[in-house]
Coordinates of C-alpha atoms in Angstrom, one line a residue:
M1 CA 84.3 113.7 84.9
C2 CA 84.4 115.2 88.4
A3 CA 86.4 118.4 88.7
I4 CA 86.7 121.3 91.1
A5 CA 88.6 124.6 90.6
G6 CA 89.0 127.8 92.4
A7 CA 91.1 130.8 93.4
V8 CA 91.4 133.1 96.4
C9 CA 93.7 136.1 97.1
P10 CA 94.2 138.4 100.0
A11 CA 92.2 141.2 98.4
G12 CA 89.3 138.8 97.7
V13 CA 88.1 136.7 94.9
D14 CA 90.0 136.3 91.6
P15 CA 87.1 135.5 89.2
D16 CA 89.1 135.8 86.0
T17 CA 91.5 133.1 87.1
V18 CA 88.6 130.9 88.1
R19 CA 87.0 131.4 84.7
D20 CA 90.3 130.5 82.9
M21 CA 90.7 127.4 85.0
C22 CA 87.1 126.3 84.3
E23 CA 87.6 126.9 80.5
T24 CA 90.7 124.7 80.7
I25 CA 88.8 121.8 82.4
A26 CA 86.1 122.2 79.7
H27 CA 88.7 121.5 77.0
R28 CA 88.0 118.5 74.9
G29 CA 90.5 115.7 75.4
P30 CA 91.6 113.3 72.6
D31 CA 88.9 110.8 73.5
G32 CA 86.3 113.4 72.5
A33 CA 84.8 113.6 76.0
G34 CA 83.9 117.3 76.5
L35 CA 83.8 118.6 80.1
H36 CA 81.8 121.5 81.3
V37 CA 82.4 123.3 84.5
E38 CA 80.1 125.7 86.3
H39 CA 81.7 128.4 88.4
S40 CA 80.7 130.8 91.1
A41 CA 82.6 133.8 92.3
V42 CA 85.0 131.7 94.2
L43 CA 84.7 128.1 93.4
G44 CA 83.8 126.0 90.3
T45 CA 82.8 122.4 89.8
R46 CA 81.3 119.8 87.6
R47 CA 80.5 116.5 89.3
L48 CA 79.4 113.2 88.0
A49 CA 75.9 112.8 89.6
V50 CA 75.3 109.4 91.1
V51 CA 73.2 110.2 94.1
D52 CA 70.4 112.9 93.9
V53 CA 70.9 113.2 90.2
A54 CA 68.2 115.8 89.8
G55 CA 69.2 118.0 92.7
G56 CA 72.9 117.5 93.0
D57 CA 74.1 120.8 91.4
Q58 CA 77.1 122.6 92.9
P59 CA 78.3 124.9 94.5
V60 CA 76.2 124.3 97.6
Y61 CA 75.4 127.0 100.2
S62 CA 74.5 127.4 103.8
E63 CA 71.1 128.9 104.6
D64 CA 72.6 132.4 104.9
G65 CA 74.9 132.0 101.9
H66 CA 78.1 132.7 103.8
V67 CA 79.5 129.2 103.6
V68 CA 79.9 127.7 100.1
A69 CA 81.4 124.3 99.1
V70 CA 82.3 122.3 96.1
F71 CA 83.0 118.6 96.2
N72 CA 84.4 115.8 94.2
G73 CA 83.7 112.2 95.3
E74 CA 81.0 110.4 97.4
I75 CA 80.0 110.4 101.1
Y76 CA 78.7 107.0 101.8
N77 CA 77.2 107.8 105.3
F78 CA 75.4 110.9 104.0
A79 CA 72.0 109.6 105.0
E80 CA 73.0 109.5 108.7
L81 CA 74.7 112.9 108.4
R82 CA 71.6 114.4 106.9
A83 CA 69.4 113.0 109.7
E84 CA 71.8 114.4 112.3
L85 CA 71.9 117.8 110.7
L86 CA 68.1 118.0 110.3
A87 CA 67.8 117.1 114.0
K88 CA 70.1 120.0 114.9
G89 CA 67.9 122.5 113.0
H90 CA 69.7 122.8 109.7
R91 CA 67.6 123.3 106.5
L92 CA 68.6 121.1 103.6
T93 CA 67.2 121.7 100.2
T94 CA 68.5 118.6 98.4
S95 CA 68.6 114.9 99.1
G96 CA 72.3 114.3 98.2
D97 CA 75.6 114.3 100.0
S98 CA 77.2 117.6 98.8
E99 CA 75.0 119.9 100.9
C100 CA 76.0 118.1 104.1
L101 CA 79.5 119.7 103.8
V102 CA 78.5 123.3 104.5
H103 CA 76.3 122.4 107.5
L104 CA 78.9 120.0 108.9
Y105 CA 81.4 122.9 108.6
E106 CA 79.0 125.1 110.6
E107 CA 78.7 122.5 113.3
Y108 CA 82.3 121.1 113.5
G109 CA 84.6 123.4 111.6
D110 CA 87.6 121.7 110.1
A111 CA 86.9 118.6 112.2
L112 CA 84.1 117.8 109.8
V113 CA 86.5 115.5 107.9
H114 CA 86.3 113.0 110.8
R115 CA 82.6 112.7 110.2
L116 CA 82.9 111.6 106.6
R117 CA 83.0 108.0 105.4
G118 CA 83.9 108.0 101.7
M119 CA 86.2 109.4 99.0
F120 CA 86.5 113.2 98.6
A121 CA 88.3 116.3 97.7
F122 CA 86.4 119.4 98.6
A123 CA 86.7 123.1 99.2
V124 CA 84.7 125.1 101.8
W125 CA 84.8 128.9 101.6
D126 CA 83.8 130.7 104.9
G127 CA 82.8 134.2 103.7
R128 CA 82.5 135.8 107.1
R129 CA 86.1 134.8 108.1
R130 CA 87.4 135.0 104.5
R131 CA 88.9 131.6 105.0
L132 CA 89.3 128.6 102.7
L133 CA 89.4 125.0 103.8
L134 CA 90.6 122.3 101.4
A135 CA 90.5 118.6 102.3
R136 CA 91.4 115.3 100.7
D137 CA 90.1 111.9 101.8
R138 CA 92.0 109.6 104.2
V139 CA 93.6 107.3 101.7
G140 CA 93.9 109.7 98.7
K141 CA 91.3 108.3 96.3
K142 CA 90.5 111.8 94.9
P143 CA 93.2 114.3 93.7
L144 CA 93.7 117.9 94.8
Y145 CA 96.4 120.2 93.3
W146 CA 97.2 123.6 94.7
G147 CA 99.7 126.5 94.2
M148 CA 100.6 129.8 95.8
R149 CA 101.7 133.0 94.1
S150 CA 102.0 136.4 95.8
G151 CA 99.7 135.4 98.6
S152 CA 97.0 134.1 96.4
L153 CA 96.0 130.4 96.2
R154 CA 94.7 128.4 93.3
F155 CA 93.5 124.9 93.5
A156 CA 91.8 122.2 91.3
S157 CA 91.3 118.5 91.0
E158 CA 93.0 118.5 87.7
L159 CA 96.5 120.0 87.0
K160 CA 95.2 121.2 83.6
A161 CA 93.1 123.8 85.4
L162 CA 96.0 125.3 87.3
V163 CA 98.4 125.6 84.3
R164 CA 95.8 127.7 82.6
D165 CA 96.9 130.6 84.7
P166 CA 98.7 133.0 82.3
R167 CA 101.3 133.8 85.1
W168 CA 102.3 130.1 85.4
R169 CA 105.8 129.6 84.1
G170 CA 105.5 125.9 83.0
E171 CA 108.7 124.8 84.6
I172 CA 109.2 121.0 85.2
D173 CA 110.2 120.3 88.8
P174 CA 113.5 118.3 88.5
I175 CA 113.0 116.7 91.9
A176 CA 109.5 115.5 91.0
L177 CA 110.9 114.0 87.8
H178 CA 113.7 112.4 89.8
H179 CA 111.2 110.7 92.0
Y180 CA 109.0 109.7 89.1
L181 CA 111.8 107.7 87.5
T182 CA 112.2 105.8 90.7
F183 CA 108.5 105.1 91.5
Q184 CA 106.8 105.5 88.1
Y185 CA 104.6 108.2 89.6
V186 CA 105.1 111.7 91.1
P187 CA 104.6 111.3 94.8
A188 CA 102.8 113.9 97.0
P189 CA 103.4 116.6 98.0
W190 CA 105.2 117.2 94.6
S191 CA 103.6 117.7 91.2
I192 CA 105.5 117.6 88.0
F193 CA 105.4 121.4 87.8
E194 CA 107.4 123.8 90.0
G195 CA 105.1 125.9 92.1
I196 CA 102.2 123.4 92.1
G197 CA 101.8 120.7 94.7
K198 CA 99.5 117.9 95.6
L199 CA 97.7 117.9 98.9
P200 CA 98.7 114.6 100.6
P201 CA 96.1 112.0 101.5
G202 CA 94.4 112.5 104.8
S203 CA 95.3 116.2 104.9
T204 CA 93.6 119.6 105.2
L205 CA 94.9 122.9 103.9
V206 CA 93.7 126.2 105.4
W207 CA 94.2 129.6 103.6
Q208 CA 93.5 132.8 105.4
E209 CA 95.0 136.3 104.9
G210 CA 97.4 135.0 102.3
R211 CA 98.9 132.3 104.6
V212 CA 98.7 128.5 104.2
R213 CA 98.8 125.7 106.8
V214 CA 98.7 122.0 105.9
D215 CA 97.9 119.4 108.5
R216 CA 97.6 115.7 108.5
Y217 CA 94.2 114.7 110.1
W218 CA 94.4 110.9 109.6
R219 CA 97.1 108.3 109.4
L220 CA 96.4 104.5 109.5
D221 CA 97.3 103.2 113.0
A222 CA 99.1 99.9 112.5
T223 CA 99.7 99.3 116.2
P224 CA 99.0 95.6 116.9
R225 CA 95.9 94.8 118.9
P226 CA 94.6 91.7 120.7
V227 CA 92.8 89.3 118.4
A228 CA 90.2 86.6 118.8
A229 CA 90.2 83.1 117.3
V230 CA 90.9 82.9 113.6
E231 CA 87.3 82.0 112.7
D232 CA 85.9 84.9 114.8
E233 CA 88.2 87.3 113.0
A234 CA 87.3 85.8 109.7
E235 CA 83.6 86.3 110.5
R236 CA 84.2 90.0 111.4
L237 CA 86.1 90.5 108.2
R238 CA 83.1 89.2 106.2
E239 CA 80.8 91.5 108.1
L240 CA 82.9 94.5 107.5
L241 CA 83.4 93.7 103.8
V242 CA 79.7 93.2 103.2
E243 CA 78.9 96.5 105.0
A244 CA 81.5 98.4 103.0
T245 CA 80.2 96.9 99.8
R246 CA 76.6 97.7 100.7
L247 CA 77.4 101.4 101.3
R248 CA 79.1 101.6 97.9
M249 CA 76.1 100.1 96.1
V250 CA 73.9 103.1 96.9
G251 CA 73.0 105.3 93.9
E252 CA 70.6 106.1 91.1
R253 CA 72.9 104.9 88.3
P254 CA 73.7 101.5 86.8
I255 CA 76.4 99.7 88.8
G256 CA 78.9 97.0 88.0
A257 CA 82.3 95.6 89.0
F258 CA 85.8 95.1 87.5
L259 CA 86.5 91.4 87.8
S260 CA 90.1 90.4 87.2
G261 CA 89.8 86.9 88.5
G262 CA 92.0 87.6 91.5
V263 CA 91.0 87.2 95.1
D264 CA 90.1 90.8 95.9
S265 CA 87.9 91.6 92.9
S266 CA 86.2 88.2 93.3
A267 CA 85.5 88.9 96.9
V268 CA 83.9 92.2 96.1
V269 CA 81.7 90.5 93.4
A270 CA 80.7 87.8 95.9
A271 CA 79.7 90.5 98.4
M272 CA 77.8 92.4 95.8
A273 CA 75.9 89.3 94.6
R274 CA 74.8 88.6 98.2
Q275 CA 73.1 92.0 98.3
S276 CA 71.6 92.4 94.9
S277 CA 68.3 91.1 93.5
R278 CA 69.7 91.5 89.9
P279 CA 72.7 90.0 88.2
I280 CA 75.8 92.0 88.7
R281 CA 77.5 93.5 85.6
T282 CA 81.1 92.4 85.5
F283 CA 84.0 93.5 83.2
C284 CA 87.3 91.9 82.5
V285 CA 90.3 92.6 80.3
G286 CA 92.7 89.8 79.3
F287 CA 95.6 89.1 77.0
E288 CA 96.3 86.5 74.3
K289 CA 99.7 85.9 76.1
A290 CA 98.7 83.2 78.7
A291 CA 101.2 84.4 81.3
F292 CA 99.3 87.7 81.7
D293 CA 95.7 86.3 81.2
E294 CA 93.2 85.7 84.1
R295 CA 90.0 85.6 82.0
E296 CA 89.5 81.9 82.8
H297 CA 89.4 82.6 86.5
A298 CA 87.1 85.7 86.1
R299 CA 84.7 83.6 84.0
E300 CA 84.6 81.0 86.8
V301 CA 83.6 83.6 89.4
A302 CA 81.1 85.2 87.0
A303 CA 79.5 81.8 86.4
L304 CA 79.4 81.0 90.1
Y305 CA 77.5 84.2 90.9
G306 CA 75.5 84.5 87.7
T307 CA 76.9 87.9 86.6
D308 CA 76.3 89.5 83.3
H309 CA 80.0 89.3 82.2
S310 CA 81.9 91.1 79.4
E311 CA 85.5 90.6 78.3
L312 CA 88.0 92.5 76.3
T313 CA 91.1 90.7 74.8
L314 CA 94.3 92.4 73.9
S315 CA 96.6 90.8 71.4
A316 CA 98.8 93.8 70.5
P317 CA 99.7 97.2 72.0
P318 CA 96.5 99.4 72.0
L319 CA 97.9 102.4 70.2
D320 CA 94.5 104.0 70.0
V321 CA 94.5 104.4 73.8
F322 CA 97.9 106.3 73.9
P323 CA 96.4 109.8 73.2
A324 CA 93.9 109.3 76.1
L325 CA 96.7 108.0 78.3
A326 CA 98.9 111.0 77.7
W327 CA 96.0 113.5 78.0
H328 CA 94.1 112.3 81.1
F329 CA 97.1 111.6 83.2
D330 CA 98.1 115.2 84.0
E331 CA 101.5 114.0 85.2
P332 CA 103.9 111.4 83.8
F333 CA 102.7 108.0 84.8
A334 CA 104.5 104.8 84.0
D335 CA 102.4 102.0 85.4
S336 CA 101.8 100.1 82.2
S337 CA 98.5 98.6 83.6
A338 CA 97.0 102.0 83.0
M339 CA 96.5 100.9 79.4
P340 CA 94.1 98.0 80.2
S341 CA 92.6 100.1 82.9
L342 CA 91.5 102.7 80.5
L343 CA 90.2 100.1 78.0
V344 CA 88.1 98.2 80.6
A345 CA 86.8 101.6 81.8
R346 CA 85.8 102.6 78.3
M347 CA 84.1 99.2 77.7
S348 CA 82.2 99.3 81.0
S349 CA 81.1 103.0 80.4
R350 CA 78.6 101.7 77.8
E351 CA 76.7 99.8 80.5
V352 CA 77.3 101.3 83.9
T353 CA 78.1 104.6 85.7
V354 CA 79.5 103.1 88.9
V355 CA 82.0 100.2 89.2
L356 CA 83.3 98.5 92.4
T357 CA 86.9 97.4 92.4
G358 CA 89.2 95.2 94.6
D359 CA 91.7 98.0 95.2
G360 CA 93.3 98.0 98.7
G361 CA 92.9 94.3 99.5
D362 CA 96.6 93.6 99.0
E363 CA 97.8 96.4 101.2
S364 CA 95.4 95.6 104.1
F365 CA 95.6 91.8 104.1
G366 CA 99.1 91.0 102.8
G367 CA 98.6 90.1 99.1
Y368 CA 101.9 90.9 97.4
R369 CA 104.5 88.2 97.0
R370 CA 107.1 90.8 97.9
Y371 CA 105.9 90.7 101.5
V372 CA 107.1 87.1 101.7
L373 CA 110.4 88.0 100.2
L374 CA 110.9 91.1 102.3
R375 CA 110.0 89.2 105.5
R376 CA 112.5 86.4 104.7
A377 CA 115.2 88.9 104.0
S378 CA 114.5 90.9 107.1
R379 CA 115.0 87.8 109.3
L380 CA 118.6 87.6 108.2
R381 CA 120.6 89.3 110.9
L382 CA 123.9 90.1 109.3
P383 CA 126.9 91.9 110.9
S384 CA 127.1 95.5 109.7
M385 CA 130.4 94.9 108.0
T386 CA 129.0 91.8 106.1
S387 CA 126.0 93.5 104.5
P388 CA 127.8 95.7 101.9
L389 CA 130.0 92.7 100.9
L390 CA 127.0 90.5 100.5
G391 CA 125.1 93.1 98.5
A392 CA 128.1 93.6 96.1
A393 CA 128.5 89.9 95.7
G394 CA 124.8 89.6 94.8
K395 CA 125.1 92.2 92.1
S396 CA 128.0 90.4 90.6
V397 CA 126.2 87.1 90.6
Q398 CA 123.2 88.7 88.8
A399 CA 125.5 90.3 86.2
L400 CA 127.1 87.0 85.4
S401 CA 124.0 84.8 85.4
R402 CA 121.2 84.2 82.9
R403 CA 117.8 86.0 83.5
G404 CA 115.3 83.7 85.2
S405 CA 117.9 81.3 86.4
M406 CA 118.2 80.1 90.0
L407 CA 121.6 81.7 90.2
R408 CA 120.2 85.1 89.1
K409 CA 117.4 84.7 91.8
A410 CA 120.0 83.8 94.4
G411 CA 122.1 86.9 93.5
W412 CA 118.9 89.1 93.8
G413 CA 118.3 87.7 97.2
M414 CA 121.9 88.4 98.3
E415 CA 121.6 91.9 97.1
L416 CA 118.4 92.5 99.1
A417 CA 119.8 90.8 102.2
G418 CA 122.8 93.3 102.1
L419 CA 120.5 96.3 102.4
S420 CA 118.7 98.0 105.3
T421 CA 114.9 97.4 105.6
P422 CA 113.9 100.7 104.0
D423 CA 116.5 100.4 101.3
R424 CA 115.4 96.8 100.6
Y425 CA 111.9 98.0 100.1
T426 CA 113.0 100.9 97.9
R427 CA 115.1 98.6 95.8
L428 CA 112.1 96.3 95.2
M429 CA 109.9 99.3 94.2
S430 CA 112.4 101.1 92.1
Y431 CA 112.2 101.3 88.3
F432 CA 115.4 103.3 88.0
T433 CA 117.9 103.0 90.9
E434 CA 119.8 106.1 91.9
K435 CA 122.8 104.8 90.0
Q436 CA 120.8 104.2 86.9
K437 CA 119.2 107.6 87.0
W438 CA 122.6 109.2 87.4
E439 CA 123.8 107.3 84.3
V440 CA 120.8 108.4 82.1
Y441 CA 120.9 112.1 83.1
T442 CA 122.8 114.8 81.4
P443 CA 125.3 116.7 83.5
W444 CA 122.8 119.6 83.6
Q445 CA 120.1 117.4 85.1
R446 CA 122.5 115.8 87.6
D447 CA 123.4 119.3 88.9
R448 CA 119.7 120.0 89.4
V449 CA 119.1 117.0 91.6
A450 CA 122.4 116.7 93.3
G451 CA 122.0 115.4 96.9
V452 CA 118.3 114.3 96.3
R453 CA 117.6 110.7 97.1
S454 CA 114.2 109.2 96.4
G455 CA 114.8 106.5 99.1
D456 CA 114.4 109.3 101.7
I457 CA 110.6 109.2 101.0
I458 CA 110.5 105.6 101.9
E459 CA 112.7 106.0 105.0
R460 CA 110.3 108.7 106.3
A461 CA 107.3 106.4 105.7
F462 CA 109.1 103.6 107.7
E463 CA 110.0 106.1 110.5
E464 CA 106.3 107.3 110.8
S465 CA 104.9 103.8 110.9
S466 CA 103.4 102.4 114.1
A467 CA 103.4 98.8 112.9
G468 CA 104.7 96.2 115.3
C469 CA 106.8 94.1 112.9
D470 CA 108.6 94.3 109.6
L471 CA 105.8 92.6 107.7
T472 CA 103.0 94.9 108.7
Q473 CA 105.4 97.8 108.4
F474 CA 105.8 97.0 104.7
M475 CA 102.1 97.1 104.2
D476 CA 101.8 100.4 106.1
V477 CA 104.4 101.9 103.9
D478 CA 102.5 100.7 100.8
V479 CA 99.3 102.4 102.1
N480 CA 101.2 105.7 102.4
T481 CA 103.2 105.6 99.2
Y482 CA 102.4 103.0 96.4
L483 CA 98.6 102.9 97.0
P484 CA 97.8 106.6 96.8
G485 CA 100.7 107.4 94.4
D486 CA 100.1 104.7 91.8
L487 CA 97.1 102.4 92.2
L488 CA 94.5 105.0 93.2
V489 CA 95.7 107.5 90.6
K490 CA 95.4 104.8 87.9
T491 CA 91.9 103.8 89.0
D492 CA 90.5 107.3 89.4
I493 CA 91.9 108.8 86.2
S494 CA 91.0 105.7 84.1
T495 CA 87.4 105.7 85.2
M496 CA 86.8 109.4 85.4
A497 CA 88.2 109.6 81.8
Y498 CA 85.0 107.8 80.7
S499 CA 82.6 109.3 83.3
I500 CA 82.6 106.3 85.6
E501 CA 82.9 106.4 89.3
A502 CA 85.1 103.7 90.9
R503 CA 84.4 102.6 94.5
S504 CA 86.6 100.3 96.5
P505 CA 85.1 98.5 99.5
F506 CA 88.6 97.4 100.7
L507 CA 89.5 101.1 101.0
D508 CA 86.7 101.7 103.5
H509 CA 88.6 103.4 106.4
V510 CA 86.6 101.4 109.0
L511 CA 87.7 98.2 107.4
M512 CA 91.3 99.4 106.9
E513 CA 91.6 100.5 110.5
W514 CA 90.3 97.1 111.7
A515 CA 92.7 95.2 109.4
A516 CA 95.7 97.4 110.3
G517 CA 95.8 96.1 113.9
L518 CA 95.9 92.4 112.9
P519 CA 99.1 90.6 113.6
G520 CA 101.4 89.8 110.6
E521 CA 100.8 86.0 111.0
L522 CA 97.1 86.5 110.1
K523 CA 98.2 88.2 106.9
V524 CA 101.1 86.2 105.6
R525 CA 101.7 82.8 107.1
G526 CA 104.6 80.8 105.7
G527 CA 104.4 81.3 102.0
T528 CA 100.7 81.9 102.0
T529 CA 99.6 85.5 101.4
K530 CA 96.2 86.9 102.5
Y531 CA 95.9 84.1 105.1
L532 CA 92.9 85.5 107.0
L533 CA 91.1 86.9 103.9
K534 CA 91.3 83.6 102.2
R535 CA 89.9 81.9 105.4
A536 CA 87.1 84.4 105.4
L537 CA 86.3 83.6 101.7
A538 CA 86.4 79.9 102.0
D539 CA 82.6 79.6 101.7
W540 CA 82.4 82.3 99.0
L541 CA 85.0 81.1 96.4
P542 CA 86.4 77.8 95.2
A543 CA 89.5 76.6 97.0
H544 CA 91.7 76.4 93.9
L545 CA 91.0 80.1 93.1
L546 CA 92.1 81.0 96.7
R547 CA 95.2 78.9 96.5
R548 CA 96.5 80.0 93.1
P549 CA 99.5 82.4 92.9
K550 CA 98.8 86.1 92.6
M551 CA 99.3 87.2 89.0
G552 CA 99.0 90.9 89.2
F553 CA 97.6 93.3 86.5
G554 CA 100.5 93.4 84.2
V555 CA 100.9 93.7 80.4
P556 CA 103.5 92.0 78.1
L557 CA 105.5 95.2 78.0
A558 CA 108.9 93.6 77.3
S559 CA 107.7 91.8 74.1
W560 CA 105.6 94.8 73.0
L561 CA 108.7 97.0 73.2
R562 CA 110.6 94.6 71.0
A563 CA 107.7 94.4 68.4
G564 CA 104.8 96.7 67.9
L565 CA 106.0 99.5 70.2
R566 CA 109.7 99.4 69.2
P567 CA 109.6 101.9 66.3
L568 CA 107.5 104.3 68.3
A569 CA 109.8 104.2 71.3
H570 CA 112.9 104.6 69.2
D571 CA 111.5 107.5 67.3
L572 CA 110.1 109.4 70.2
L573 CA 113.1 108.9 72.5
T574 CA 115.9 109.6 70.0
D575 CA 114.6 112.4 67.8
A576 CA 115.7 116.0 68.0
T577 CA 112.8 117.0 70.2
A578 CA 113.7 114.5 72.9
R579 CA 117.4 115.3 72.6
D580 CA 116.9 119.0 72.8
R581 CA 115.3 118.8 76.2
G582 CA 118.8 118.2 77.7
I583 CA 117.4 116.0 80.5
F584 CA 118.5 112.5 79.3
D585 CA 121.8 111.5 77.7
P586 CA 120.9 110.4 74.2
R587 CA 123.7 107.8 74.1
V588 CA 122.5 106.1 77.2
V589 CA 118.9 106.1 76.0
A590 CA 120.0 104.6 72.7
R591 CA 121.9 102.0 74.5
L592 CA 118.9 101.0 76.6
L593 CA 116.8 100.6 73.5
A594 CA 119.5 98.5 71.7
Q595 CA 120.1 96.3 74.7
H596 CA 116.4 95.7 75.2
A597 CA 115.9 94.8 71.5
A598 CA 118.8 92.3 71.9
G599 CA 117.1 90.5 74.8
R600 CA 118.1 92.3 78.0
D601 CA 115.0 93.6 79.8
H602 CA 114.9 97.3 80.1
S603 CA 111.1 97.5 79.5
E604 CA 110.1 99.4 82.7
R605 CA 112.8 102.0 82.3
I606 CA 112.1 102.5 78.6
W607 CA 108.4 102.7 79.4
A608 CA 109.0 105.4 82.0
L609 CA 111.0 107.5 79.5
L610 CA 108.5 107.0 76.8
Q611 CA 105.6 108.0 79.0
F612 CA 107.4 111.2 80.1
E613 CA 108.1 112.0 76.5
L614 CA 104.4 111.4 75.4
W615 CA 103.2 113.4 78.4
H616 CA 105.6 116.3 77.5
R617 CA 104.5 116.4 73.9
T618 CA 100.8 116.4 74.9
H619 CA 100.9 119.0 77.7
L620 CA 103.9 121.1 76.7
P621 CA 104.0 120.8 72.9
A622 CA 107.0 122.7 71.3
R623 CA 107.2 121.7 67.6
P624 CA 104.2 121.3 65.3
D625 CA 106.2 118.8 63.1
T626 CA 106.8 116.5 66.0
D627 CA 103.2 116.8 67.1
R628 CA 102.1 115.7 63.6
R629 CA 104.5 112.8 63.6
L630 CA 103.1 111.7 67.0
R631 CA 99.6 111.8 65.7
S632 CA 100.6 109.7 62.7
W633 CA 102.1 107.0 64.9
L634 CA 99.0 106.7 67.0
T635 CA 96.3 106.7 64.3

């Protein structure tokens, strides 16, 4: 596990708080993985060593000891940076990437972030200026929490560390919870707790003399650029992907890849195989339910490239993973694919320390089917008076039609067509609509979030986008919301829980910046998603694998909540502990459970409520009897 923690205050260092935070990070989680954290007077860290295993201890210091840094992540261009720093006269005592940070700070100050190619969350303390710099990587692969109290600042890569502070009140932020129910994650800059925030991706935070300034240093530029012939662009894509993969294969530890059988993970495995003299280790998780299973396609890619392939098959809800799920995700997190993600990470940890993934391919190259749907809906130019009527008619059609029927799909399309572009996107990405949240809340909770609208987050993302058309705008919004809030959180926490480092070639910022300027027709053409990427992979992967519909990394949640998980969900969501929180109306929750059991699909909403309840009982336990009952369910 990688973790950093620290505290500063106007009068100087607060070592007792640092020690408390480090002890918290060192706490044993339910998976039995103990974490140990070293700490200095200001900063503390424990980092999973992949490069310079023998000499990669932290904190790292400048020659005179006045600049100190701690770091979580990997800098892939560290070899070039080391050479540059040595040429400028700096003395480096290790062969790893961490030490580069203090010397880059001496050379470039806060602008050092622009020199880094990798994933990172770091802290640099400038002793002479009594100044702290925090930074998070461009896309948000690594987490960084922070909070202020009476002019002092505390920060950590895990929320568990900050809540160790005895002065912390432990109050749930009602607005963060409100957004969680919409998106299934708590978006930055909020955290689930009042008084603690998340540093947004691509941002720096400077603390000095008790004051804080947060600045955005990077945002993907989606402005359209001139492009060459399709085959020339496809060749450039292959070159960039191979380079990004090569950079992520550097290290002294065993390396493998998550292979789902989809286009993105298959492309990464193909790029790895082209640069490895040994068979690649690949790992896959599948399901007995055929509609969710991609093992057949993963096996085909594994056979094509001669990988050493391992599989895990799920036939029932993995109750044994629930304690780890609740513990490692420091905030409520309702993406159900976190379950198989944790399991495949646990399986692969027996063989490798680094895994490459296909994360980011959908957002850069147009992989989601919703892009096709959103683009078609956006082409409908309806009079302003017609849109609300069409939306209302669409809702009525859905209410009166059978799930999965063509009539229901037509109603869904009518509802989307009646919305503005940002609201259309928000509707597709919502697990609870604003109306549904209002219905499930108690009057007390409604008062706490009155006037707060989760869709405003999406509207701001659309307003800030430089994309040239609706299609590329949808992808840009995903890069700034769904990708860092959901997908990267899931991957980072799932792998770090079992001391694995996940690296994503498609999230290389050089590759992303190149892809962002491509026109929409090279990403989605007609009903074909990832048009250019599939052209680029034509010689790497079989045509039928490139043509098959995207499946996604889902789980059979609806059926599980009617079978193996039904008693657990009912017990945890309706008992006295849940009711006494006063957040959700017990009658509405009971109605959701009953309707789902009778055949109506409320699985995503029930799962969001269940994960909040599990998280609350794990991180804010109140009653020993309910804790014992929870343990009995999960063992």
